[in-house]
CSV table of C-alpha atoms and ligand atoms in Angstrom, one decimal:
chain,number,residue,atom,x,y,z
C,27,MET,CA,24.5,7.7,-24.6
C,28,THR,CA,21.2,6.3,-24.6
C,29,LEU,CA,19.2,8.1,-21.9
C,30,ALA,CA,18.3,6.1,-18.8
C,31,THR,CA,14.5,4.4,-18.5
C,32,PHE,CA,13.5,4.2,-15.3
C,33,THR,CA,10.2,1.8,-15.6
C,34,LYS,CA,11.3,-1.1,-13.9
C,35,GLN,CA,11.2,-2.9,-17.3
C,36,GLY,CA,13.2,-0.6,-18.9
C,37,ILE,CA,15.9,-0.6,-15.6
C,38,ILE,CA,16.1,-4.3,-16.0
C,39,THR,CA,16.4,-4.5,-19.6
C,40,GLN,CA,19.3,-2.1,-18.8
C,41,LEU,CA,20.8,-4.1,-16.3
C,42,GLU,CA,20.6,-7.3,-18.6
C,43,GLN,CA,22.4,-5.3,-20.9
C,44,LEU,CA,25.3,-4.1,-19.0
C,45,ARG,CA,25.2,-7.1,-17.2
C,46,VAL,CA,27.2,-5.3,-14.0
C,47,LEU,CA,25.9,-2.5,-11.4
C,48,PRO,CA,28.9,-0.6,-9.3
C,49,ILE,CA,28.2,-0.2,-6.1
C,50,LEU,CA,29.2,3.4,-4.2
C,51,VAL,CA,29.5,4.1,-0.9
C,52,THR,CA,30.5,7.8,-0.1
C,53,ASP,CA,28.8,10.6,2.2
C,54,ASP,CA,30.2,13.2,-0.2
C,55,VAL,CA,28.4,14.9,-2.9
C,56,GLU,CA,31.2,15.9,-5.0
C,57,GLN,CA,32.9,12.3,-4.7
C,58,ALA,CA,29.4,10.9,-6.0
C,59,ILE,CA,29.0,12.6,-8.5
C,60,ARG,CA,32.1,12.2,-9.7
C,61,CYS,CA,32.4,9.3,-9.4
C,62,VAL,CA,29.0,7.9,-11.1
C,63,THR,CA,30.2,10.6,-14.1
C,64,ALA,CA,33.2,8.2,-14.1
C,65,LEU,CA,31.7,5.2,-13.9
C,66,ALA,CA,29.3,6.6,-16.7
C,67,GLU,CA,31.6,8.1,-19.3
C,68,HIS,CA,33.5,4.0,-19.4
C,69,GLY,CA,31.2,1.6,-19.7
C,70,LEU,CA,28.4,1.6,-16.9
C,71,PRO,CA,25.6,3.5,-16.8
C,72,ALA,CA,23.7,2.3,-14.0
C,73,VAL,CA,24.8,2.5,-10.4
C,74,GLU,CA,23.5,1.7,-6.8
C,75,ILE,CA,24.3,4.1,-4.4
C,76,THR,CA,23.8,2.7,-1.1
C,77,LEU,CA,22.1,4.4,2.3
C,78,ARG,CA,24.7,3.0,4.5
C,79,THR,CA,26.1,7.1,5.0
C,80,PRO,CA,24.0,9.9,7.1
C,81,ASN,CA,24.0,12.0,3.9
C,82,ALA,CA,22.9,9.4,1.6
C,83,MET,CA,19.5,11.1,0.4
C,84,THR,CA,21.5,14.3,-0.1
C,85,VAL,CA,24.1,12.3,-1.9
C,86,LEU,CA,21.1,10.2,-4.2
C,87,ARG,CA,19.0,13.6,-5.0
C,88,GLU,CA,22.1,15.5,-6.3
C,89,VAL,CA,23.6,12.7,-8.1
C,90,VAL,CA,19.9,12.5,-9.4
C,91,LYS,CA,20.4,16.0,-10.6
C,92,ALA,CA,23.7,15.9,-11.9
C,93,CYS,CA,23.5,12.6,-14.1
C,94,PRO,CA,20.9,12.3,-15.3
C,95,THR,CA,21.3,10.2,-18.5
C,96,VAL,CA,22.7,7.5,-15.6
C,97,THR,CA,19.8,4.8,-13.7
C,98,VAL,CA,20.7,6.0,-10.4
C,99,GLY,CA,19.4,3.1,-7.7
C,100,ALA,CA,19.9,3.8,-3.6
C,101,GLY,CA,21.4,0.6,-2.1
C,102,THR,CA,20.7,-0.6,1.3
C,103,ILE,CA,17.1,-0.1,1.7
C,104,LEU,CA,15.6,-1.4,5.3
C,105,THR,CA,12.7,0.3,5.9
C,106,PRO,CA,9.2,1.6,4.5
C,107,ALA,CA,10.6,5.6,5.7
C,108,GLN,CA,13.7,4.8,3.5
C,109,LEU,CA,11.8,3.8,0.6
C,110,ASP,CA,9.4,6.8,0.6
C,111,ALA,CA,12.5,8.9,1.6
C,112,VAL,CA,14.6,7.5,-1.9
C,113,LEU,CA,11.1,7.8,-4.1
C,114,GLU,CA,11.4,12.0,-3.7
C,115,THR,CA,15.2,11.6,-4.5
C,116,GLY,CA,14.2,10.5,-8.0
C,117,ALA,CA,16.1,7.9,-7.8
C,118,ALA,CA,15.4,5.0,-10.6
C,119,PHE,CA,15.3,2.1,-7.9
C,120,GLY,CA,16.0,1.3,-4.9
C,121,ILE,CA,17.3,-2.2,-4.1
C,122,SER,CA,17.5,-4.0,-0.1
C,123,PRO,CA,20.3,-6.5,1.3
C,124,GLY,CA,17.2,-9.5,2.4
C,125,ILE,CA,13.5,-8.8,2.8
C,126,THR,CA,11.0,-8.7,5.4
C,127,PRO,CA,7.1,-9.0,5.6
C,128,VAL,CA,6.9,-5.3,5.9
C,129,LEU,CA,8.5,-3.8,3.8
C,130,ALA,CA,8.2,-6.2,0.8
C,131,LYS,CA,4.6,-5.3,1.6
C,132,ALA,CA,5.3,-1.4,1.2
C,133,ALA,CA,7.7,-2.1,-1.7
C,134,ALA,CA,5.1,-3.9,-3.3
C,135,GLU,CA,2.2,-1.1,-3.2
C,136,SER,CA,5.4,1.7,-3.6
C,137,ARG,CA,6.0,3.0,-7.2
C,138,LEU,CA,9.6,2.8,-6.6
C,139,PRO,CA,11.1,0.1,-9.2
C,140,TYR,CA,12.4,-2.4,-6.5
C,141,PHE,CA,14.5,-4.7,-5.7
C,142,PRO,CA,14.8,-7.3,-2.8
C,143,GLY,CA,17.3,-9.2,-1.4
C,144,VAL,CA,17.5,-12.7,-1.0
C,145,GLY,CA,19.3,-15.4,0.9
C,146,SER,CA,17.6,-19.1,0.9
C,147,ALA,CA,14.2,-20.6,-0.5
C,148,SER,CA,12.3,-18.8,1.9
C,149,ASP,CA,13.1,-15.3,1.3
C,150,LEU,CA,12.3,-15.8,-2.3
C,151,MET,CA,8.9,-17.5,-1.5
C,152,LEU,CA,8.3,-14.2,0.4
C,153,ALA,CA,9.5,-11.9,-2.7
C,154,LEU,CA,7.1,-14.6,-5.0
C,155,GLU,CA,4.4,-13.4,-3.1
C,156,HIS,CA,4.6,-9.9,-2.7
C,157,GLY,CA,5.1,-9.7,-7.1
C,158,PHE,CA,9.3,-9.9,-6.9
C,159,ASP,CA,11.2,-12.3,-9.1
C,160,VAL,CA,13.8,-10.2,-10.1
C,161,VAL,CA,16.0,-9.9,-7.0
C,162,LYS,CA,19.7,-9.6,-5.3
C,163,LEU,CA,21.5,-13.1,-4.1
C,164,PHE,CA,23.3,-11.9,-1.0
C,165,PRO,CA,26.2,-12.4,0.0
C,166,SER,CA,26.2,-14.3,-3.4
C,167,ASP,CA,30.0,-15.6,-2.3
C,168,ILE,CA,28.7,-17.1,1.1
C,169,VAL,CA,25.2,-18.0,0.2
C,170,GLY,CA,26.4,-20.0,-2.7
C,171,GLY,CA,26.7,-17.7,-5.8
C,172,THR,CA,25.9,-19.4,-9.4
C,173,LYS,CA,25.0,-22.6,-7.8
C,174,MET,CA,22.3,-21.2,-5.5
C,175,ALA,CA,21.2,-19.8,-8.2
C,176,LYS,CA,21.2,-22.7,-10.7
C,177,ALA,CA,20.0,-24.8,-7.4
C,178,LEU,CA,17.1,-21.9,-7.0
C,179,GLY,CA,16.4,-22.2,-10.7
C,180,GLY,CA,14.8,-25.7,-10.4
C,181,PRO,CA,11.5,-24.2,-8.0
C,182,PHE,CA,11.5,-21.0,-9.3
C,183,PRO,CA,12.4,-20.9,-13.5
C,184,GLN,CA,10.7,-17.6,-13.3
C,185,VAL,CA,13.8,-15.7,-11.5
C,186,ARG,CA,16.7,-13.6,-12.2
C,187,PHE,CA,19.2,-12.7,-9.9
C,188,CYS,CA,21.4,-9.8,-9.4
C,189,LEU,CA,24.4,-11.4,-7.4
C,190,THR,CA,26.5,-8.9,-5.3
C,191,GLY,CA,28.8,-9.7,-2.0
C,192,GLY,CA,32.6,-10.6,-3.3
C,193,VAL,CA,31.9,-10.6,-6.6
C,194,THR,CA,35.4,-9.0,-8.3
C,195,VAL,CA,36.0,-8.8,-12.0
C,196,GLU,CA,37.9,-11.9,-11.6
C,197,SER,CA,34.6,-14.1,-10.8
C,198,MET,CA,32.2,-12.2,-13.1
C,199,PRO,CA,32.9,-14.3,-16.4
C,200,GLN,CA,31.9,-17.2,-14.7
C,201,LEU,CA,29.3,-16.6,-12.5
C,202,LEU,CA,27.6,-14.7,-15.6
C,203,GLN,CA,27.6,-17.9,-17.4
C,204,GLN,CA,24.6,-18.8,-15.4
C,205,SER,CA,21.3,-18.9,-17.7
C,206,ASN,CA,19.2,-17.0,-14.4
C,207,ILE,CA,21.7,-14.7,-13.9
C,208,LEU,CA,20.9,-10.9,-14.3
C,209,CYS,CA,23.9,-9.1,-13.3
C,210,VAL,CA,26.5,-8.9,-11.1
C,211,GLY,CA,27.4,-6.2,-8.7
C,212,GLY,CA,30.0,-4.7,-6.8
C,213,SER,CA,32.1,-1.9,-4.8
C,214,TRP,CA,34.8,-3.7,-6.5
C,215,MET,CA,35.0,-0.2,-9.7
C,216,CYS,CA,34.3,2.4,-6.9
C,217,PRO,CA,37.6,1.7,-3.8
C,218,ALA,CA,37.5,3.8,-1.1
C,219,ALA,CA,41.0,4.5,-1.2
C,220,LEU,CA,40.5,5.4,-5.5
C,221,ILE,CA,36.7,8.0,-4.2
C,222,SER,CA,39.2,9.5,-1.1
C,223,ALA,CA,42.2,10.7,-3.7
C,224,GLY,CA,39.9,11.5,-6.0
C,225,ASP,CA,41.5,9.5,-8.8
C,226,TRP,CA,38.6,9.5,-11.1
C,227,SER,CA,40.7,7.8,-14.1
C,228,ALA,CA,41.6,4.9,-12.4
C,229,ILE,CA,38.1,4.6,-11.2
C,230,GLY,CA,37.5,5.1,-15.4
C,231,ARG,CA,39.6,2.4,-15.9
C,232,LEU,CA,38.3,-0.4,-13.4
C,233,ALA,CA,34.7,0.3,-15.0
C,234,ALA,CA,35.9,0.0,-18.4
C,235,GLN,CA,37.7,-3.4,-17.2
C,236,ALA,CA,34.4,-4.6,-15.9
C,237,ALA,CA,32.0,-3.3,-18.7
C,238,ALA,CA,34.5,-5.7,-20.9
C,239,ALA,CA,34.7,-8.5,-18.2
C,240,ALA,CA,30.6,-8.2,-18.9
C,241,ARG,CA,31.0,-8.6,-23.0
Z,325,3PG,C1,26.6,-4.9,-1.8
Z,325,3PG,O1,25.8,-3.6,-1.0
Z,325,3PG,O2,25.9,-5.5,-2.6
Z,325,3PG,C2,27.4,-5.3,-1.5
Z,325,3PG,O3,28.5,-3.9,-0.1
Z,325,3PG,C3,28.3,-5.3,-2.2
Z,325,3PG,O4,29.5,-6.3,-2.0
Z,325,3PG,P1,30.8,-6.3,-2.3
Z,325,3PG,O5,31.3,-4.8,-1.2
Z,325,3PG,O6,31.5,-7.2,-1.6
Z,325,3PG,O7,31.1,-6.0,-3.5
C-alpha cells in the first residue's frame, strides 16, 4: 500500500486516482477506526470524517494515529476555529459544505489543505478569489450534479469538482464521465446501521464495490 501524501497536490492526485471519497459520521473512536480500516483494506484509503458529532475532533485525532497510511480528512468545517482545531488533530485536509468570506480567508491563510463547498457560480467566484480551484459541489443531486459541473466548466474551465450529496454506487460511474469531476463523495459506503452493528465486512464489500465502480 502506498503511504498517504498529505500535501494538497498529493491529496488531489490521490482523489484523482481513487475517484471516490467515503464520508463517515460517527462519534465513536473504536467504530471509526474499524470502519476506516475496512474501507482502506478494500481499496479506499482516503476518508472524510464529518464534524457533525460532539466527539468528532477526538475521533479524528485517534483515527489519524491508528491509520497512518490513510488520508483522513475532516468534513463539515463551518468556522475558522474548527479549521484550527482540525489542523491540530493531524488530519490531512478539510472540507466544507459551503463557503463564506470569513472561512475562505481563514482557510487561505491556514496550512491545512482545504476544499470549500459551492452550490452556485457566485460561491465559485468567492472560492477562486481565495485561490481554491478544487471544490466540493454540494448538495450535488439538488444543485444539478454533472449538468451543473458541465455548465460551470464554461466560465470556470480551471475548476475541478468533488460531487457529494445523494451520490450512489449506481449513479457514480455516469457522474465520473464528466471531465471536470475529480471525484465523488458520499456516506453510502459507511451507513449508520452497519456501523452500529459492527458489520465491518459489509462495509468492506461496499467499499470494494465503490472502488470497482470508480474504475
Ligand atoms: C456530505 O457531507 O457531503 C453529505 O452528507 C454526503 O451526502 P450523502 O450522505 O447523501 O452521501
